[in-house]
Every structure is written in structure tokens, then in C-alpha cells.
CSV table of C-alpha atoms in Angstrom, one decimal:
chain,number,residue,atom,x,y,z
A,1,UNK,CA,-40.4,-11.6,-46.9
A,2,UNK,CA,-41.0,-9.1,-44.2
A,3,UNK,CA,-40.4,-9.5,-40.5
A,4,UNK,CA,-44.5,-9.9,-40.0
A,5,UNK,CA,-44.3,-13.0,-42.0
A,6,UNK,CA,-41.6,-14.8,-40.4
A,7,UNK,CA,-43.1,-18.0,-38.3
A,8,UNK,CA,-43.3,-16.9,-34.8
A,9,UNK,CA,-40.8,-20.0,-33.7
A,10,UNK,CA,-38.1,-17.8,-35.5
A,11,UNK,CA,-39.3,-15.2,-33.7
A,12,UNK,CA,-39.1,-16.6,-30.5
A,13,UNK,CA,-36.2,-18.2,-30.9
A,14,UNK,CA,-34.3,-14.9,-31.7
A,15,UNK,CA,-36.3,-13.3,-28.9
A,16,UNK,CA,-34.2,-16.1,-26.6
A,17,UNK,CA,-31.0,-15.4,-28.0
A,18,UNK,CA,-31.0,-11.7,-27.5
A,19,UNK,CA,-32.0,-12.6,-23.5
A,20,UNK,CA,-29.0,-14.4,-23.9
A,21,UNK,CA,-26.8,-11.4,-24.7
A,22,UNK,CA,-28.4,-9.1,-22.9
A,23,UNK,CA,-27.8,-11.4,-19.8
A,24,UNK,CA,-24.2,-11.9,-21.5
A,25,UNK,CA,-23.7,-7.8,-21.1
A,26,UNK,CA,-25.3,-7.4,-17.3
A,27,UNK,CA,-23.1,-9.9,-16.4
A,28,UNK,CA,-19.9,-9.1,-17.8
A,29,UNK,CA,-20.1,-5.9,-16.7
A,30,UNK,CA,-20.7,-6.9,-12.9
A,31,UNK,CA,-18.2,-9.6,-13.3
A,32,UNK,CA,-15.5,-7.3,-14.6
A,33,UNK,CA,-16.2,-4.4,-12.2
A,34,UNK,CA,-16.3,-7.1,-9.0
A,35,UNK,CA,-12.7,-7.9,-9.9
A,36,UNK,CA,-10.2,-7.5,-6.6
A,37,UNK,CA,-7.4,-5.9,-8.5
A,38,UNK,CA,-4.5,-6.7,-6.6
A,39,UNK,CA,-5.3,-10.4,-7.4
A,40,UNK,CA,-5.7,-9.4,-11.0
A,41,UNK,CA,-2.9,-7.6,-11.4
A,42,UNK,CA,-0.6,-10.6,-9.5
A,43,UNK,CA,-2.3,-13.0,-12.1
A,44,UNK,CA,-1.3,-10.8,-14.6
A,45,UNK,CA,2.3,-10.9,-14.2
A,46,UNK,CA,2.1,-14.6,-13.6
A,47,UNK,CA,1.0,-14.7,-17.1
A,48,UNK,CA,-2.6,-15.4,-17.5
A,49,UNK,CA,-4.2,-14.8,-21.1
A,50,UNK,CA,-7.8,-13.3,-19.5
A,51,UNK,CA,-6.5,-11.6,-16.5
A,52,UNK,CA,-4.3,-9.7,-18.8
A,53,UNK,CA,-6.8,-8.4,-21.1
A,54,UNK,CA,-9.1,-7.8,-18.3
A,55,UNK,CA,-6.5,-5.6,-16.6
A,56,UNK,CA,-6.0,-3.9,-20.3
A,57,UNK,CA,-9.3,-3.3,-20.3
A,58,UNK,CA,-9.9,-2.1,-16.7
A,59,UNK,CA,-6.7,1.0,-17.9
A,60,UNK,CA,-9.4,2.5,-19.9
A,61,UNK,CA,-13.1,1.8,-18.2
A,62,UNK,CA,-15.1,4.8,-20.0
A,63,UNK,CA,-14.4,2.9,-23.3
A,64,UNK,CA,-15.0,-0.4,-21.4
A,65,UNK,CA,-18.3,0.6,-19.7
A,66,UNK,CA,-19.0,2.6,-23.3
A,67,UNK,CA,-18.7,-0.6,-25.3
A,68,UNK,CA,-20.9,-2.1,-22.5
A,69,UNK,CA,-23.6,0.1,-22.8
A,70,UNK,CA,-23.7,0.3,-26.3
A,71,UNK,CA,-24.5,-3.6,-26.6
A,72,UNK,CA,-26.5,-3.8,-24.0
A,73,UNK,CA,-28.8,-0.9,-24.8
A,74,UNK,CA,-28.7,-1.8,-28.6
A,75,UNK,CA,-29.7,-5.4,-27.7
A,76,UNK,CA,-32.6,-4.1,-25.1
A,77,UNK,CA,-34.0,-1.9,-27.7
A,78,UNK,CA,-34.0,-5.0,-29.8
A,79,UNK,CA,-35.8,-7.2,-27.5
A,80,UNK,CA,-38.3,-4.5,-27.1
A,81,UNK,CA,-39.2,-4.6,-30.7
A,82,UNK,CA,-39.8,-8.1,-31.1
A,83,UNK,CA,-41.5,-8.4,-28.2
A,84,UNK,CA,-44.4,-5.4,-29.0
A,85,UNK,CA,-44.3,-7.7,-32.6
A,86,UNK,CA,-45.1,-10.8,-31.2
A,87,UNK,CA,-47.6,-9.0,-28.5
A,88,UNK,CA,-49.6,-7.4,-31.4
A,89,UNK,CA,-49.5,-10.7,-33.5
A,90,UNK,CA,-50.6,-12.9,-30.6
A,91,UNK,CA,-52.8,-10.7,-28.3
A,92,UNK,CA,-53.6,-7.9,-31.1
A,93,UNK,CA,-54.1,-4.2,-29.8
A,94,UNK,CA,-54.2,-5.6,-26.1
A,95,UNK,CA,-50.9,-7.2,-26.9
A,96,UNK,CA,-48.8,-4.1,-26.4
A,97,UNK,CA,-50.1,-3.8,-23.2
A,98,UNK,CA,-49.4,-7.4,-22.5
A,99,UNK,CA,-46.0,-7.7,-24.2
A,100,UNK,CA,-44.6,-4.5,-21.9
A,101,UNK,CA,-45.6,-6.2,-18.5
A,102,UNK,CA,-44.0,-10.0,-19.5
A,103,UNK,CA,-41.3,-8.0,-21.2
A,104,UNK,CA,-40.3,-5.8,-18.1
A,105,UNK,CA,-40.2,-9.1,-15.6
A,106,UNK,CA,-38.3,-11.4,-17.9
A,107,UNK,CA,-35.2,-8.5,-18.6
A,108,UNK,CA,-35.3,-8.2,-14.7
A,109,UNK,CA,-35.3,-11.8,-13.9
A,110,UNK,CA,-33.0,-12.9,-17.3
A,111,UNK,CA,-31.6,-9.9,-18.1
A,112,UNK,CA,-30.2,-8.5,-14.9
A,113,UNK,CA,-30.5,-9.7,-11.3
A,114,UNK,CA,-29.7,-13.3,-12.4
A,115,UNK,CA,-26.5,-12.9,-14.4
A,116,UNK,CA,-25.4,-9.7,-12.3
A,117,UNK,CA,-25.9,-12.0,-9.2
A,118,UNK,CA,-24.4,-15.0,-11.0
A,119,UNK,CA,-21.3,-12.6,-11.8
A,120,UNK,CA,-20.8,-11.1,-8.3
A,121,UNK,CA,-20.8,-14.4,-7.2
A,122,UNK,CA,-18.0,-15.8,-9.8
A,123,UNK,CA,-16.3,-12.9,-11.2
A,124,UNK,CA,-13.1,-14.2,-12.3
A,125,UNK,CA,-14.4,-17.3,-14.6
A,126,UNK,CA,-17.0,-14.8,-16.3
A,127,UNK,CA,-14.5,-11.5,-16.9
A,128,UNK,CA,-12.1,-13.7,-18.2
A,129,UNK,CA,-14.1,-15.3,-20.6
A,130,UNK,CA,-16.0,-12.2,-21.6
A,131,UNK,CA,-12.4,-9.6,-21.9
A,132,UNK,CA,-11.8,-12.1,-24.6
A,133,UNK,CA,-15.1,-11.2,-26.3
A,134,UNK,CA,-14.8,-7.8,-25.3
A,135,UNK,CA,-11.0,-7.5,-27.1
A,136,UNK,CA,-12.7,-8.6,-30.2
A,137,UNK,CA,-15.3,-5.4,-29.9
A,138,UNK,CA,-13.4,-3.1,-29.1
A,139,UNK,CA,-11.4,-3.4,-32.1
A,140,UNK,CA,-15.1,-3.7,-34.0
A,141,UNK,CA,-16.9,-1.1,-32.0
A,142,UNK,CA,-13.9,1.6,-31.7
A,143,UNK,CA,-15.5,4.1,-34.0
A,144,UNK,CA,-19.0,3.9,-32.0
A,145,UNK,CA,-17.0,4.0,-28.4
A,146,UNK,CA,-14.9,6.8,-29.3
A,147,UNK,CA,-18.1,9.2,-30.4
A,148,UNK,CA,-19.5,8.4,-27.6
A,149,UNK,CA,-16.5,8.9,-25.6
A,150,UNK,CA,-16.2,12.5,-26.9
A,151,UNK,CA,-19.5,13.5,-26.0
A,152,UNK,CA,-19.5,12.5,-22.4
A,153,UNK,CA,-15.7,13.2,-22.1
A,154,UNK,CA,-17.1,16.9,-23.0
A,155,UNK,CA,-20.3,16.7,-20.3
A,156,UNK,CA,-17.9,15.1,-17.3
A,157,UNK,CA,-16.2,18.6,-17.9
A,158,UNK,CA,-19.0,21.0,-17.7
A,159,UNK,CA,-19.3,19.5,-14.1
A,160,UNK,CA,-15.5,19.8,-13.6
A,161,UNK,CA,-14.5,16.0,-13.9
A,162,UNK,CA,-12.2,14.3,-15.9
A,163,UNK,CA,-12.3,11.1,-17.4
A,164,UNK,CA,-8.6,10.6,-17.0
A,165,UNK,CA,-8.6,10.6,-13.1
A,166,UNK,CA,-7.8,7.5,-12.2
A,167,UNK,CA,-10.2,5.8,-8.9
A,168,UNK,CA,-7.1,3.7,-8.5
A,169,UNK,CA,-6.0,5.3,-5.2
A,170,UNK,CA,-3.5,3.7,-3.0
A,171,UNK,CA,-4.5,2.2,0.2
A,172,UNK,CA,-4.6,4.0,3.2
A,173,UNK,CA,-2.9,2.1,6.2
A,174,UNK,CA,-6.0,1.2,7.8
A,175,UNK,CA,-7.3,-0.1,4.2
A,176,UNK,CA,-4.6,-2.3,4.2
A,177,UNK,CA,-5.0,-3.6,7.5
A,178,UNK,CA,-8.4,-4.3,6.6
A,179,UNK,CA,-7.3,-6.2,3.1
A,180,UNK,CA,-4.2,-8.2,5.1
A,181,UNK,CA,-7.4,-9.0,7.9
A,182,UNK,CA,-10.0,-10.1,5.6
A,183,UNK,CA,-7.0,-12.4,3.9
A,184,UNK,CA,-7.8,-14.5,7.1
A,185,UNK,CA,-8.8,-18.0,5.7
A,186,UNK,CA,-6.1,-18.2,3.1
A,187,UNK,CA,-3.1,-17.4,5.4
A,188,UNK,CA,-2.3,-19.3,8.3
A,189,UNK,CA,-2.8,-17.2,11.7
A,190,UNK,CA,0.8,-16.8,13.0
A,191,UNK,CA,1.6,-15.1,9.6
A,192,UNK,CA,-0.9,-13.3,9.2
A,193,UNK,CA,-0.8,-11.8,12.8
A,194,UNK,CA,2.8,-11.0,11.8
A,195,UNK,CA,1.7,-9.0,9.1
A,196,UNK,CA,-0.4,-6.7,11.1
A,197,UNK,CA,2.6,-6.5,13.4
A,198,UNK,CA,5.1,-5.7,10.5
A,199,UNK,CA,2.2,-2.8,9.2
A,200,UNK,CA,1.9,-1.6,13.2
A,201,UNK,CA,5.8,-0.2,12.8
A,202,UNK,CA,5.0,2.5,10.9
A,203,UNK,CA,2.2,3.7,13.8
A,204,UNK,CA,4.7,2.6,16.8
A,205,UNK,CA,7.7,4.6,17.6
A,206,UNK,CA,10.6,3.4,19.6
A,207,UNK,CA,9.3,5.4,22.9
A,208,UNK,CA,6.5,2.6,23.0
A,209,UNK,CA,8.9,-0.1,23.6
A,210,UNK,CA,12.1,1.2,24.9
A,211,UNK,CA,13.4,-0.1,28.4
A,212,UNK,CA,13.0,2.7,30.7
A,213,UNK,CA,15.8,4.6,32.0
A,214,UNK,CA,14.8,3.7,35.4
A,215,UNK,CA,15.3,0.0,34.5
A,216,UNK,CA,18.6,0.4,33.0
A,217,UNK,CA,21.8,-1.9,34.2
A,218,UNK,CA,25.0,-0.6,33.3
A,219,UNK,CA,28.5,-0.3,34.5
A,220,UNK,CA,29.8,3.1,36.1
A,221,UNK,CA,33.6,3.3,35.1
A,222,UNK,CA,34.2,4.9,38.4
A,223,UNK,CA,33.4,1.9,40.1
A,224,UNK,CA,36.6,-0.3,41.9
A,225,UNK,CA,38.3,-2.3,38.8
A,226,UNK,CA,37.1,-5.4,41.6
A,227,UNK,CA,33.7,-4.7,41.0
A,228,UNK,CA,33.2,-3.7,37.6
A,229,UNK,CA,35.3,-7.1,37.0
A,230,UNK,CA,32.9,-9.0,38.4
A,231,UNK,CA,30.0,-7.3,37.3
A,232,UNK,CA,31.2,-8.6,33.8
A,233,UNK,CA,32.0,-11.7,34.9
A,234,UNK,CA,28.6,-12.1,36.2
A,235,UNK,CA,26.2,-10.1,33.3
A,236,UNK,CA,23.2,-11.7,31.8
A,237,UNK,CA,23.6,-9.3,28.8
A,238,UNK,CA,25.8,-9.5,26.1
A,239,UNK,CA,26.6,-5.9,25.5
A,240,UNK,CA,26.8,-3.4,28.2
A,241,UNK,CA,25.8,0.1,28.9
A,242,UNK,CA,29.2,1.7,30.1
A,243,UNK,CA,28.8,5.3,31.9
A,244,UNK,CA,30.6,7.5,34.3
A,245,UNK,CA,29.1,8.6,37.5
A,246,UNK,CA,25.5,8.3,36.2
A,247,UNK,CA,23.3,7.7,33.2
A,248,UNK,CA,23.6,11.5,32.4
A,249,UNK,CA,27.5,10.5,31.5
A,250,UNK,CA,27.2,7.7,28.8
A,251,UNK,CA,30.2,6.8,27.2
A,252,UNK,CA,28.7,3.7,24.9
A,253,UNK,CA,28.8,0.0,25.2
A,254,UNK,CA,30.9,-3.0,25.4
A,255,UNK,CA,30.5,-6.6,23.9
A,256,UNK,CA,31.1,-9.6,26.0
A,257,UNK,CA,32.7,-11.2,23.3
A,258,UNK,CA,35.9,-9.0,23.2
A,259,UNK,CA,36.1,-9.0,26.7
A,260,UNK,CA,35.8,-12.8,27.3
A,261,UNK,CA,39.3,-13.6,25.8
A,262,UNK,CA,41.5,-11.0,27.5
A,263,UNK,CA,39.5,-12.4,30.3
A,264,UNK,CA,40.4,-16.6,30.3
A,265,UNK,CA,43.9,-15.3,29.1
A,266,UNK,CA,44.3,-13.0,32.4
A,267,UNK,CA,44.9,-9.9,30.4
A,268,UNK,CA,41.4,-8.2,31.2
A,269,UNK,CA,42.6,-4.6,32.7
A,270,UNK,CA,41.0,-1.3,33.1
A,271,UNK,CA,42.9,0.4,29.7
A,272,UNK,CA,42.2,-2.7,27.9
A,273,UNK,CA,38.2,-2.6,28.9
A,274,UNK,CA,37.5,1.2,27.7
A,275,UNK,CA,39.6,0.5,24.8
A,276,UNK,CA,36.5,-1.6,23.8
A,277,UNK,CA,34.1,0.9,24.2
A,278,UNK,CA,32.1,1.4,21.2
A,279,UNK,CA,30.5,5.0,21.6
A,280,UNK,CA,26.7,5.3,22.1
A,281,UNK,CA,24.1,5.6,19.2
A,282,UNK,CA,21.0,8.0,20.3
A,283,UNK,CA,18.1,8.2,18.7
A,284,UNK,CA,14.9,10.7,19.0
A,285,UNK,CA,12.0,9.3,20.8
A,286,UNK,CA,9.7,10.1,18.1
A,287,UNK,CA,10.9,7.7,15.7
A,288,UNK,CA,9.1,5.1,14.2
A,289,UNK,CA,9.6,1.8,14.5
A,290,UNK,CA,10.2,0.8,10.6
A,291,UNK,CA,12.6,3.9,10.6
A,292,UNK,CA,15.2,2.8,13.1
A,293,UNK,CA,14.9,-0.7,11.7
A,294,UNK,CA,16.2,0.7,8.8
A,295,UNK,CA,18.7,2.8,10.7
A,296,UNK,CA,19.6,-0.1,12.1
A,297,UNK,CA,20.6,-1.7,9.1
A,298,UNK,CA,22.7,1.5,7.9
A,299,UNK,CA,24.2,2.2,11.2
A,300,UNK,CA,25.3,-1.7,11.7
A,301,UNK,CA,23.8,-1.2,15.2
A,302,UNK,CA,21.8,-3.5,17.4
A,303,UNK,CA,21.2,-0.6,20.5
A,304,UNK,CA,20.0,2.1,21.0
A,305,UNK,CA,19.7,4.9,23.6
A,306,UNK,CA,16.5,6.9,23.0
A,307,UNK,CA,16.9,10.8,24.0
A,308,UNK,CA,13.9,13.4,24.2
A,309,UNK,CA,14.3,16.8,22.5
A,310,UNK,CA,16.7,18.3,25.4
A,311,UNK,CA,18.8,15.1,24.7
A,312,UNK,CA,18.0,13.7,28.0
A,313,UNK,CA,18.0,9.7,28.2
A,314,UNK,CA,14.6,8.5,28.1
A,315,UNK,CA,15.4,4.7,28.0
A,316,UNK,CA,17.0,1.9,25.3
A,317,UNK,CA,16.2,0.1,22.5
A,318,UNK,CA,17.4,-3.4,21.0
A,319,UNK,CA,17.1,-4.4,17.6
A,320,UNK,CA,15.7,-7.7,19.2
A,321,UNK,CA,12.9,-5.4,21.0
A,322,UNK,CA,11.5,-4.2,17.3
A,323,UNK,CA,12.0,-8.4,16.2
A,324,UNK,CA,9.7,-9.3,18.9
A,325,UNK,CA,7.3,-6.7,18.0
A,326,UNK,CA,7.1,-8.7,14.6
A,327,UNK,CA,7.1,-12.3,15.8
A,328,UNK,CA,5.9,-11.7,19.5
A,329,UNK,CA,8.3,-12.7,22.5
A,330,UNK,CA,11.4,-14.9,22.3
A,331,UNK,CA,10.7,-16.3,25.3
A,332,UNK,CA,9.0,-20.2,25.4
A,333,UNK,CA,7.5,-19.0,28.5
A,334,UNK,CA,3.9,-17.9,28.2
A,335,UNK,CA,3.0,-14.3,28.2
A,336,UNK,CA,0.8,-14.8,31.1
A,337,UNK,CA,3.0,-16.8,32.7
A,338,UNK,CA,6.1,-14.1,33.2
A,339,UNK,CA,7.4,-12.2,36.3
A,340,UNK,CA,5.3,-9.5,34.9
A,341,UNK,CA,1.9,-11.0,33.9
A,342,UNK,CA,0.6,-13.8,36.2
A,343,UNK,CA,-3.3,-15.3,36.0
A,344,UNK,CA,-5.3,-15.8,39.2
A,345,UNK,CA,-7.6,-18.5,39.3
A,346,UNK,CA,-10.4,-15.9,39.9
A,347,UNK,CA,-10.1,-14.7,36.4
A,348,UNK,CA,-7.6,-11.7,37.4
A,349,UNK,CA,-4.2,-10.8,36.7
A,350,UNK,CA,-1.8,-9.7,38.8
A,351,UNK,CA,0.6,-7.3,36.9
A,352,UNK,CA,4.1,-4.9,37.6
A,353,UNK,CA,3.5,-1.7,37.7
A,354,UNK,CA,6.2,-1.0,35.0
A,355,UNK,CA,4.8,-3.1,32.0
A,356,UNK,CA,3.8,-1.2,29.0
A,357,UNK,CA,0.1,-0.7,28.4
A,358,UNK,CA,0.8,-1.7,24.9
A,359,UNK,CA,1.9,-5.1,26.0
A,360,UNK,CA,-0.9,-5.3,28.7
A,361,UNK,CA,-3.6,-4.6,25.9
A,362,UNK,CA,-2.1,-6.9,23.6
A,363,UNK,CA,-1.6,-9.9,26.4
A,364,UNK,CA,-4.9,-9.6,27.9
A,365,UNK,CA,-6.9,-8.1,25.0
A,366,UNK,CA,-7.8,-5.1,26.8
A,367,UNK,CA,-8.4,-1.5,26.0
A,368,UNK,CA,-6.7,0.5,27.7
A,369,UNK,CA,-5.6,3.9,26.5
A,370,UNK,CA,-3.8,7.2,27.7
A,371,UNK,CA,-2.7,10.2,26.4
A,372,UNK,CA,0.9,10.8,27.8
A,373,UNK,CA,1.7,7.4,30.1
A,374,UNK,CA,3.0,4.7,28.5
A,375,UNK,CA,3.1,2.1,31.7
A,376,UNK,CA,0.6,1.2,33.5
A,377,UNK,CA,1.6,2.9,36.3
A,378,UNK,CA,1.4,6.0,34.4
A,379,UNK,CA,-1.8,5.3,33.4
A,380,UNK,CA,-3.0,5.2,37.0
A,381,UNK,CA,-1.2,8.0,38.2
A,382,UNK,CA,-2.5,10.0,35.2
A,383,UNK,CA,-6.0,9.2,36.2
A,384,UNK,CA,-6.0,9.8,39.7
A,385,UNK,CA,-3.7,13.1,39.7
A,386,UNK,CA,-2.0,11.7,42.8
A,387,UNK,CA,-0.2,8.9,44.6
A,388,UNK,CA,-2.6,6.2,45.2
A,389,UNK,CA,-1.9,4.0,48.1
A,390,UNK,CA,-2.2,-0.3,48.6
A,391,UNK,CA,-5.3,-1.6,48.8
A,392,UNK,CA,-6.9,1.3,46.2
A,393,UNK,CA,-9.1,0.5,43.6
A,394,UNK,CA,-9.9,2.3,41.1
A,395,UNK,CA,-11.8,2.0,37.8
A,396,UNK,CA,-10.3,2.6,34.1
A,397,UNK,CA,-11.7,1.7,31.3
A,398,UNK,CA,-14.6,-0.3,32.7
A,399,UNK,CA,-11.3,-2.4,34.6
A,400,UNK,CA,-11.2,-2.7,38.4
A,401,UNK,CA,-7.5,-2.0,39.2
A,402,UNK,CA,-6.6,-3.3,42.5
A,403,UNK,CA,-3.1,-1.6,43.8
A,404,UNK,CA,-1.0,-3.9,45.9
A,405,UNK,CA,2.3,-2.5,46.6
A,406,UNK,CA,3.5,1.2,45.9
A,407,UNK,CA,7.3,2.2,46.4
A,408,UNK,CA,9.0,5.7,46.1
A,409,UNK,CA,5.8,7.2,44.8
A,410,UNK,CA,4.9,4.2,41.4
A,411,UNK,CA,3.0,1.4,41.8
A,412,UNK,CA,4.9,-1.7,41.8
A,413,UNK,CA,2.0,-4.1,41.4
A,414,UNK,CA,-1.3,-4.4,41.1
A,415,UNK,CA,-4.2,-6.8,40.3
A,416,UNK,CA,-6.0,-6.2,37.2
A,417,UNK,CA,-9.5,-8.0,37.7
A,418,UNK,CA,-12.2,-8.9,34.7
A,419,UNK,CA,-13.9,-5.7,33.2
A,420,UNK,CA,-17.5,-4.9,34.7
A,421,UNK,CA,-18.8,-5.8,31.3
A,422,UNK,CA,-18.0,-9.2,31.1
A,423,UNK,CA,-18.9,-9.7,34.2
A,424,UNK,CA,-22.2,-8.4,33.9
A,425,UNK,CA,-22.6,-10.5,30.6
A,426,UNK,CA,-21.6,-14.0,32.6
A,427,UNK,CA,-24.2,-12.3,35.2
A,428,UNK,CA,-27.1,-12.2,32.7
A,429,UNK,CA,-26.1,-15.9,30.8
């Protein structure tokens, strides 16, 4: 018996099952190129059977996509048989005609969009399913895929490509700040705003957050013994910067905590208090955050005095000020609620002159940005080229900056007011 004289239920019902697998092979192939492969690859080390032989598969994807395309295109070429067969037999010579217009909307409906959609949309539960099927035909197959392998191995070269270079590139900072971002609904806020932070060390450097020299409080050991007594005595810091003269002099720093017993016990003395000096620990302004953290670590140090490259003292650092950078501020005081940040009730802010931009952006959600000036002060001077005096205002960064009080040539506060955007926006609403 012939294939003309088979019953055309037969027919049809082997015309269904080749939709079938062709719809099986659009979809598998979607499915198993939508995979996220970091989640793969962590459910392959947790053990799962079909994320393991999806990632095995997914090592090698010419032979993967090969095998693909080889039972996909067999199985079209199939379905494009029997259905000029059953055209002719049903509609005769206008059949053909007939047969090629059904034909071409059923594979686009069956045979692609719908199972590629379907697969985009669940990726995991088909790839898995189907890198079990595909395991099988690779071993069946491995003759076919490796011809055809060699032929386009050899035509990727003639346009100098090469099958082995791998698309597997690592992530670019940015690209992982977007993957650690987009991670958003399965990871609760806080921690996931400390993983930005945590990624943001590498880009910050310990110039961005150091205290200022100008805001330094140390202890000049040519000071009375009287007074640099009770100057310890009366300390809010635990470790102290110890110099001689001026800041140019350093000689390193001392811990309250050795000096607090020779102190109740009455034997606190000059020789015994530089005897407790540790010496300083300097550190380049450039470096980055996730560097000295490290250094840190190595150095068993918890300060640091940054120097610029004529080893001049540009400020400190704490190993709590790169914590806090991580977590966000100690303090149980709100942000906009310190000495140095303080809401108006007309929507403003009125700010110290020496705060970071970096922690002004980052408090208020602002934009500000500058080239060399890392205070807002700096920023202002920076613009305006000159010494601005109270009751200025001037406009940065689409922010009306109010200054309120200037003193030995720096602004010492100012008034931050909304930005003439969203005020126009309230306007217009």
C-alpha cells in the first residue's frame, strides 16, 4: 500500500503530530535560549537533573542549535509533503494552491508564535523537560550534527568567526547593577539597597567620604599637660589624632582605652601618654573604597589619614565611614533630621556648607554633580568663580540655592529649595 491509499484520517492524524513536534522544536529552542544563566547555573550546583543537562547543553550551542534545526527543518519539510498530498487529493490541481496558504498560517500560528511565546513565557519547565529529550538525540543525531557542524564551522571562518568564542562575557559593573536592580521583588529593599552600596565601593574612593582636614580634632602635644589632660578626659572619640604644632606634624593616634586605666589609677603622665602612640597609617586619596577595606583588614587598622600626591593631609577616614556607606548611617536619628540636613515646612532644606554632595544627592535624591568639589560648598564656589555673599541665590542643577551665612570665604549654610522642575510639574497638576 502506497501513501496515496492510506485513509485521509491517518493522514491527518500524522499531519497533527508533526504540528506537534514542530511546535515541540520552536519551543524548545526559545525556551532553552530564554534561560537566565546565573539561575541555571546556581540550580545546577544545587543538584537539579534538567538544569544540569540544560547547562551541558548550553557549553556547546552550535551542536545544540544544529540538532535544533535539523528536526525542526526535517519535520517542516515533512509537514509540507503531506499537506500538498492531502491538498491535491481533497481540492485536486487547485489544492496546491490551497494547501500552501492553510499550510503557511497553521506553522505560524502552531508551529511558531504560539509555543515560542508559550516558552518565553515559561522557560524553565519547558528546557528542562526538553534537555532531557534533547540528551537522548544528541547521542542519536551526533553523526548528522557533527557534518553539519564542520561545514558551517568552515563558513564562520571565511568571515573570520569562530565557533569556539564563547558569548559568555562577564558582566560589566553597570550590568550588574542592573541584574542586582531588576532582582527587586525577590529581595527585600534594605538588602538589596545594600547591595548597590557594597557594588558602589569599587567606583567610590576614600577622598569622597573622608572628614576634611579642616574638620579635624586632635591633640597638639605641645599643649600644657593641664590641657591636653582634660581634653582626654573630655573626648567624644575613642581614638585620637595626636600631632605637634599642627596637622602638618602628625605623630599617630591614641586609644582611650589604654589611657583610661593609668587615668582612674592616677598614673596618667606625659611619658606614659606618647608611649601609647600608635604611629599614623596614610593612605593615597585615590583609593577605592573596597581597596582600603581590604587594607583595612591586613593592616589591622580602623583609621586612616588620607594624603594627596605631595603627601599633604587631605582629611581621615574610619573603617566605620566605609560600614556606613554599606548599611547607611549609625545614627537612629533621621537623615533629614541632623545638624547638617534639616526640612522646612516649605518643602526646602536647609543644609551646612560642609556636607558632601554625595550625601546631599543621596539624602534628598538630587543630582548634583561637579567636577573637582566634593562639598557643597565647593560646588558653589566652583560655579560662581568667586565668593558669593548671604542672601545670594543662585541656580545649579535646575536647584535654587539660597546662601545664608558665609565665614572666612566658605559658605556655612545655605537653603537648598525644591528644583524648578517639580515645581513647575505641581504648577501644571
Amino acid at each position: 500500500m502506497s501513501i496515496n491509499d492510506l485513509p485521509l484520517s491517518i493522514l491527518f492524524a500524522a499531519l497533527f503530530i508533526l504540528f506537534l513536534l514542530s511546535a515541540f522544536f520552536s519551543g524548545s529552542e526559545t525556551a532553552l535560549m530564554s534561560l537566565n544563566r546565573y539561575k541555571l547555573k546556581h540550580q545546577a550546583e544545587k543538584g537539579h537533573a534538567g538544569a544540569l543537562l540544560a547547562q551541558k547543553l548550553l557549553d556547546k550551542p552550535d551542536r545544540l542549535i544544529s540538532l535544533i534545526l535539523l528536526g525542526n527543518n526535517f519535520i517542516n519539510i515533512l509537514i509540507t509533503q503531506l499537506a500538498t498530498l492531502l491538498g491535491l487529493r481533497l481540492f485536486g490541481d487547485a489544492g496546491l494552491a490551497i494547501a500552501t496558504g492553510i499550510l503557511t498560517f497553521l506553522l505560524l500560528i502552531f508551529g511558531e508564535i504560539t509555543p515560542k511565546t508559550l516558552a518565553a513565557m515559561h522557560p524553565e519547565r519547558i528546557a528542562f523537560i526538553a534537555s532531557r529529550i534533547y540528551a537522548v538525540l544528541m547521542k542519536i543525531m551526533w553523526p548528522f550534527v557533527l557534518l553539519l557542524n564542520l561545514v558551517t564551522n568552515n563558513l564562520l571562518k571565511l568571515f573570520g568567526a569562530h565557533s569556539d568564542e564563547t558569548s559568555r562575557v562577564a558582566l560589566s559593573h553597570d550590568e550588574l547593577r542592573t541584574v542586582v536592580s531588576s532582582a527587586g521583588t525577590h529581595i527585600p529593599q534594605n538588602h538589596l539597597d545594600m547591595l548597590l552600596r557594597v557594588m558602589d565601593l569599587e567606583t567610590t574612593t576614600v577622598e569622597d567620604i573622608m572628614i576634611p582636614r579642616n574638620q579635624l580634632v586632635g591633640l597638639d602635644l605641645n599643649d600644657d599637660w593641664n590641657e591636653l589632660e582634660e581634653q582626654i578626659v573630655n573626648s567624644n572619640f575613642t581614638r585620637l589624632l595626636v600631632y605637634r604644632e599642627n596637622l602638618d606634624n602628625v605623630i599617630g593616634f591614641v586609644h582611650l582605652r589604654k589611657l583610661l586605666p593609668l587615668f582612674r589609677d592616677g598614673h596618667l603622665d606625659r611619658e606614659r601618654f606618647e608611649a601609647s602612640i600608635r604611629p599614623a597609617y596614610f593612605i593615597p586619596e585615590s583609593t577605592t573604597l573596597t581597596q582600603q577595606l581590604l587594607n583595612f583588614q591586613e593592616e589591622n587598622r580602623r583609621i586612616a589619614l588620607v594624603v594627596d600626591e605631595y603627601g599633604e593631609i587631605l582629611g581621615l577616614v574610619a573603617l566605620e565611614d566605609i560600614l556606613e556607606e554599606i548599611v547607611g548611617e549609625f545614627s537612629t536619628v533621621p537623615a533629614t533630621q541632623t545638624r547638617e540636613i534639616r526640612q522646612m515646612e516649605d518643602g526646602g532644606y536647609w543644609v551646612d556648607g560642609s556636607l558632601s554632595i554625595r550625601d546631599i544627592n543621596r539624602e534628598l535624591g538630587s543630582n548634583f554633580a561637579a567636577e573637582d568639589a566634593k562639598t557643597i560648598n565647593g560646588l558653589i564656589l566652583e560655579y560662581l568663580e568667586s565668593i558669593p555673599v548671604p542672601g545670594m541665590t543662585v541656580l545649579i542643577d535646575d536647584y535654587p540655592l539660597e546662601i545664608r551665612k558665609t565665614r572666612n570665604n566658605a559658605v556655612k549654610t545655605l537653603i537648598i529649595h525644591p528644583q524648578i522642575q517639580r515645581i513647575r510639574a505641581e504648577m501644571d497638576e
